[in-house]
PDB file of C-alpha atoms in Angstrom:
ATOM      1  CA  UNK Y   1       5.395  34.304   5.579  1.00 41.00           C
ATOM      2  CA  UNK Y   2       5.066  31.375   3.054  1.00 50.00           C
ATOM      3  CA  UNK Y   3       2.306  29.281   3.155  1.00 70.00           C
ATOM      4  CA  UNK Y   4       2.752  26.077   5.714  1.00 90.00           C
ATOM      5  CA  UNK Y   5       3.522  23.037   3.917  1.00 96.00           C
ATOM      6  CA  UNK Y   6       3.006  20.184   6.554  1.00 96.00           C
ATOM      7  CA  UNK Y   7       1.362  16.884   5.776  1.00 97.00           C
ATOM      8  CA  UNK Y   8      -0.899  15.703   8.569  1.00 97.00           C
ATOM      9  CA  UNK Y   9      -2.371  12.315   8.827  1.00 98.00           C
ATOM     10  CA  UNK Y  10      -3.523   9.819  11.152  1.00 98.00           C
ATOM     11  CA  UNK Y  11      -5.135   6.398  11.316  1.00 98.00           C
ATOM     12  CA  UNK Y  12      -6.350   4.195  13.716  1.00 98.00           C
ATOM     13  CA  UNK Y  13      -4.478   0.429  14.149  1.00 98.00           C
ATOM     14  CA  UNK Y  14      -6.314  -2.536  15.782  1.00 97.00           C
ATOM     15  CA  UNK Y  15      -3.282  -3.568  17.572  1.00 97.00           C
ATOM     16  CA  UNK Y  16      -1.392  -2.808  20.868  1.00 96.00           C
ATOM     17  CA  UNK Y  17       1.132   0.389  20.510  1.00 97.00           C
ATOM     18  CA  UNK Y  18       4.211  -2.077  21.048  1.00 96.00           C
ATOM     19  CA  UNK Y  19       3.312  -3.767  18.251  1.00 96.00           C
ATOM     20  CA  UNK Y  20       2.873  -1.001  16.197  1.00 98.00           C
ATOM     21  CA  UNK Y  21       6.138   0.975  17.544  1.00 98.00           C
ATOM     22  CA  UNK Y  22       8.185  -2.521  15.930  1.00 97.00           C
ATOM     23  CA  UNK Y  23       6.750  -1.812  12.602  1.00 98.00           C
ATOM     24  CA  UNK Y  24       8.091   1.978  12.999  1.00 98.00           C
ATOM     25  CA  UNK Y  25      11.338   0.735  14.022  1.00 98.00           C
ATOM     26  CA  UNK Y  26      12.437  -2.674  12.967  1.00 97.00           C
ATOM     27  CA  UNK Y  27      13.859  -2.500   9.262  1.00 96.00           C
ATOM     28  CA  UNK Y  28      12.351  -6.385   8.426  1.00 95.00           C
ATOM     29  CA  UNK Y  29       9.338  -4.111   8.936  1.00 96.00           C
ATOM     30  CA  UNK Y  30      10.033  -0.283   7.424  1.00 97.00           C
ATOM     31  CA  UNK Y  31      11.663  -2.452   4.067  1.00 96.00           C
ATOM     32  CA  UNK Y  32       7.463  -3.344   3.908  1.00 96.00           C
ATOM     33  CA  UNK Y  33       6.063   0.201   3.999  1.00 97.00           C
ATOM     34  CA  UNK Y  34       9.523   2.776   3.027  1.00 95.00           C
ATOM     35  CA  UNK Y  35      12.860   2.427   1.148  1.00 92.00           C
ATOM     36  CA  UNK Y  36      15.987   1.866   2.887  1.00 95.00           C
ATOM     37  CA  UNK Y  37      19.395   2.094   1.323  1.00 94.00           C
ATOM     38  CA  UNK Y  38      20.514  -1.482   0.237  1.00 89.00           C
ATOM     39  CA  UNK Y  39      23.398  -1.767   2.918  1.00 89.00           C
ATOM     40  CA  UNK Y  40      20.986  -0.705   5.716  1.00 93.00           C
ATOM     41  CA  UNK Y  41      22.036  -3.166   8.297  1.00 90.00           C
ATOM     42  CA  UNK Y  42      18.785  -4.887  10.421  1.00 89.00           C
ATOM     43  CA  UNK Y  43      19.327  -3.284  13.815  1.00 92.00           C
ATOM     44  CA  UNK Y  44      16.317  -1.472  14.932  1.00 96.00           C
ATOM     45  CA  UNK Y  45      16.413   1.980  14.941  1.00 97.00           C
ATOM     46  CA  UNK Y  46      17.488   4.139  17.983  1.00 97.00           C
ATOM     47  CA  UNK Y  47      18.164   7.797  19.021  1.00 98.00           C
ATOM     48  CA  UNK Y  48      20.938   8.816  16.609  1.00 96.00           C
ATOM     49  CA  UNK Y  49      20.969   6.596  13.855  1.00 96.00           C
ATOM     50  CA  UNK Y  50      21.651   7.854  10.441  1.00 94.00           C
ATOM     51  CA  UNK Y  51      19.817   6.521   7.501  1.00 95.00           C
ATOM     52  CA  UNK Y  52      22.024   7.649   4.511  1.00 94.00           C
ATOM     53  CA  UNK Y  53      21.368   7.350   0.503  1.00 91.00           C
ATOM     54  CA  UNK Y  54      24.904   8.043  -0.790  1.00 88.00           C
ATOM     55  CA  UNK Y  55      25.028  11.513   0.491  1.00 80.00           C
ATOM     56  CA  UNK Y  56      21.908  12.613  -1.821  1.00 90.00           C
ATOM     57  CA  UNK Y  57      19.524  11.759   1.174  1.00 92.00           C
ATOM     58  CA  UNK Y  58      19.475  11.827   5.048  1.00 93.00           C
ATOM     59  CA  UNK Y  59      17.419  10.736   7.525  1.00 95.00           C
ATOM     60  CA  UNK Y  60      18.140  11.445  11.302  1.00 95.00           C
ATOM     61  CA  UNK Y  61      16.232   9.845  14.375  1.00 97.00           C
ATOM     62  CA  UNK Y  62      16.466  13.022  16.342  1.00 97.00           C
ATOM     63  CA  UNK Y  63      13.539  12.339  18.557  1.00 98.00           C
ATOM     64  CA  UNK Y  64      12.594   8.939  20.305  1.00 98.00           C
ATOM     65  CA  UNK Y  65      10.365   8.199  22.670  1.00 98.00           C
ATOM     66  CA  UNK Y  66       9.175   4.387  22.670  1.00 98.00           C
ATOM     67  CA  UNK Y  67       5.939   3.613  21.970  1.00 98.00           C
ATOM     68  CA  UNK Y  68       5.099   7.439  21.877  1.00 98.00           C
ATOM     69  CA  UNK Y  69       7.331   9.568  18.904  1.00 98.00           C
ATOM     70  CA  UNK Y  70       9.994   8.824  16.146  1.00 98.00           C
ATOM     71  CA  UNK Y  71      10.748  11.981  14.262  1.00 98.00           C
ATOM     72  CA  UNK Y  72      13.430  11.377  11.658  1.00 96.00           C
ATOM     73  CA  UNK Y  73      14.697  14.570  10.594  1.00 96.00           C
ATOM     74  CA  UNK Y  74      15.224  14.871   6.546  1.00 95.00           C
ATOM     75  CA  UNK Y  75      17.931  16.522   4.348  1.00 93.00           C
ATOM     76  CA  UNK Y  76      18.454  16.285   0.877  1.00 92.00           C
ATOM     77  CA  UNK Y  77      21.675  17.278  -0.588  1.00 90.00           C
ATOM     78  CA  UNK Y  78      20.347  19.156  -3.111  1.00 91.00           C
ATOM     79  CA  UNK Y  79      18.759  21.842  -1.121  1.00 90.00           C
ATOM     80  CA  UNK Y  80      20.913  25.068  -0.732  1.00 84.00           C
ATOM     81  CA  UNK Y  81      21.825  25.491   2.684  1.00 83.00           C
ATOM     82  CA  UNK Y  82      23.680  22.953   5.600  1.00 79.00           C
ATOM     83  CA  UNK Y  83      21.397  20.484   7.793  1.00 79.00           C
ATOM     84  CA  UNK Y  84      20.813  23.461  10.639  1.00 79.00           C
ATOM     85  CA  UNK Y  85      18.886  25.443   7.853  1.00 82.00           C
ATOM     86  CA  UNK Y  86      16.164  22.970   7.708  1.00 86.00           C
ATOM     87  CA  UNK Y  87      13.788  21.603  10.324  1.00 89.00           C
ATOM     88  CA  UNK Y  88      12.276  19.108   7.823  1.00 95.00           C
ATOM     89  CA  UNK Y  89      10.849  16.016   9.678  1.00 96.00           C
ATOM     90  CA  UNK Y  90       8.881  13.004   9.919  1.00 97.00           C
ATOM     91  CA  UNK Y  91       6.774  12.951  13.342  1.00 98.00           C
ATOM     92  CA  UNK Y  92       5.376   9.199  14.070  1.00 98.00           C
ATOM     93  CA  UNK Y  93       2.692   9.810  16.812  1.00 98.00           C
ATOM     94  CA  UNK Y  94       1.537   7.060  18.677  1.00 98.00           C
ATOM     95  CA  UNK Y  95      -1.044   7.152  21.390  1.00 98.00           C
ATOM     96  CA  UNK Y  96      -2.896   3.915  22.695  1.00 97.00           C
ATOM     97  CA  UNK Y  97      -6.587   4.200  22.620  1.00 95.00           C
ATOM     98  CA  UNK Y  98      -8.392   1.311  24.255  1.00 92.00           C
ATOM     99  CA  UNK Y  99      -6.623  -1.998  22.048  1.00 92.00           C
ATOM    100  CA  UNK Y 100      -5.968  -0.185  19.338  1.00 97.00           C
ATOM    101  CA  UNK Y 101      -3.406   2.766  18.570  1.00 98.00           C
ATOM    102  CA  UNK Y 102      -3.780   6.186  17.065  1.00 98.00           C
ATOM    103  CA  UNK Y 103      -1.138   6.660  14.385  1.00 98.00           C
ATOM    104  CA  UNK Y 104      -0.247  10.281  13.468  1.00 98.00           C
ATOM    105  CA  UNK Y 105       2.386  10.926  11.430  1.00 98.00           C
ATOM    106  CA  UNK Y 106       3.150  14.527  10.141  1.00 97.00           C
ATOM    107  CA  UNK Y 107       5.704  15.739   7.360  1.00 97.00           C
ATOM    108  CA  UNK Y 108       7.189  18.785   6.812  1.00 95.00           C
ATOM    109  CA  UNK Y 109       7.431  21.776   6.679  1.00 94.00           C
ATOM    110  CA  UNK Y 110       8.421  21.940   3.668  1.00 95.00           C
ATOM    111  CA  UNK Y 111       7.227  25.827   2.391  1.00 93.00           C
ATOM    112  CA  UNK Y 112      11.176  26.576   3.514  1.00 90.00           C
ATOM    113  CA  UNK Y 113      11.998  25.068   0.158  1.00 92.00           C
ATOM    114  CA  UNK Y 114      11.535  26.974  -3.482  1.00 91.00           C
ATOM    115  CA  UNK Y 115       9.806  23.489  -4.953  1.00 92.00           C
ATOM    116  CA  UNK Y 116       8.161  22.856  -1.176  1.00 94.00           C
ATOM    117  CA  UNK Y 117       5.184  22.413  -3.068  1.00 95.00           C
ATOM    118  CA  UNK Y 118       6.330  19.178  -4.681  1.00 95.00           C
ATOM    119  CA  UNK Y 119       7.962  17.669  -1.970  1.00 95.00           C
ATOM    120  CA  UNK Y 120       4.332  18.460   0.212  1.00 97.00           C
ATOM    121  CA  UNK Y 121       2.556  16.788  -2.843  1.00 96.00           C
ATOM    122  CA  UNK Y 122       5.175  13.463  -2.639  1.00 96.00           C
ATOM    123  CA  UNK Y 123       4.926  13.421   1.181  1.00 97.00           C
ATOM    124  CA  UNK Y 124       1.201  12.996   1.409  1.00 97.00           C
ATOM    125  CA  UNK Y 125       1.578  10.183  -1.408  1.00 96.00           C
ATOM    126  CA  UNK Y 126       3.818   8.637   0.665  1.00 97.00           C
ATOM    127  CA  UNK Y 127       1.714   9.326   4.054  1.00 98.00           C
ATOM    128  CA  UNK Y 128      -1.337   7.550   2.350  1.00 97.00           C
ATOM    129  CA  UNK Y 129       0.339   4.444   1.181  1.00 97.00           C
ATOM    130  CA  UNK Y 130       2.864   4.434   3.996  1.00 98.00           C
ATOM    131  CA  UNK Y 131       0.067   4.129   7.236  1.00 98.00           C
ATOM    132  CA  UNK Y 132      -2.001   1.421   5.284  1.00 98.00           C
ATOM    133  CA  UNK Y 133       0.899  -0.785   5.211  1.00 98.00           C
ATOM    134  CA  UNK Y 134       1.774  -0.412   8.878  1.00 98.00           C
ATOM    135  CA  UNK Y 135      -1.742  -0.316  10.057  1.00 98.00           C
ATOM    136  CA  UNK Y 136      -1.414  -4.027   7.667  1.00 97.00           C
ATOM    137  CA  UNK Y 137       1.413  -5.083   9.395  1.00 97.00           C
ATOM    138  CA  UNK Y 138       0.839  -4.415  12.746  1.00 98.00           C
ATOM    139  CA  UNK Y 139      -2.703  -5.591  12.489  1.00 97.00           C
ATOM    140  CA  UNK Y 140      -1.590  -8.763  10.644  1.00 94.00           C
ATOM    141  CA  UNK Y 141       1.545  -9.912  12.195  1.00 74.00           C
ATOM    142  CA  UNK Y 142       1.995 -12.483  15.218  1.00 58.00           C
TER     143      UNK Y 142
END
């Protein structure tokens, strides 16, 4: 069994959950903290939706609860197998504590893949930078 490739990492927001949950799925917001193709229309996300680069990268909301879990499920057209090979995600957390909100967001698992290592290094890049900007925005917005 390969070695588990999962980024893990959580932060703590000085704002209501609700406030926080917009930032996860409003694109005005998610253009602020991840990319989104350019003809990504501005409806919120919702159970379902597809965010699509061109066929070379897919994003699926395949879990929603609000205020409690997004998990976006990821394929990348250059990995071997279909979609049902992979259970790739991104897990948003959320869980209120007191006025502020504990953010956990987990990627992965990405030792399925023969570069998993690079895409684990990428991912917690991309965790780092990602929950500073929406602890920023949901701390700073009215």
């Amino acid at each position: 069994m390969a070695q588990e490739l999962t980024v893990s990492k959580k932060i703590t927001i000085e704002a209501p959950v609700a406030k926080v949950w917009e930032v996860l799925i409003a694109p005005k917001y998610i253009r602020q903290w991840d990319d989104l193709p350019n003809d990504f229309e501005d409806y919120y996300l919702e159970y379902g939706k597809v965010i699509d680069w061109s066929g070379m990268t897919r994003l699926t909301v395949t879990g929603y609860e609000p205020n409690k879990l997004l998990i976006f499920s990821l394929y990348v057209s250059k990995w071997e197998q279909s979609p049902s090979h992979y259970d790739i995600a991104y897990r948003y957390r959320l869980a209120e504590e007191g006025d502020s909100t504990l953010l956990e967001l987990e990627i992965g698992d990405f030792s399925v893949l023969p570069d998993g290592k690079d895409y684990y290094a990428s991912s917690e890049a991309f965790a780092e930078t990602a929950l500073e900007k929406i602890k920023n925005l949901s701390e700073n917005r009215v």
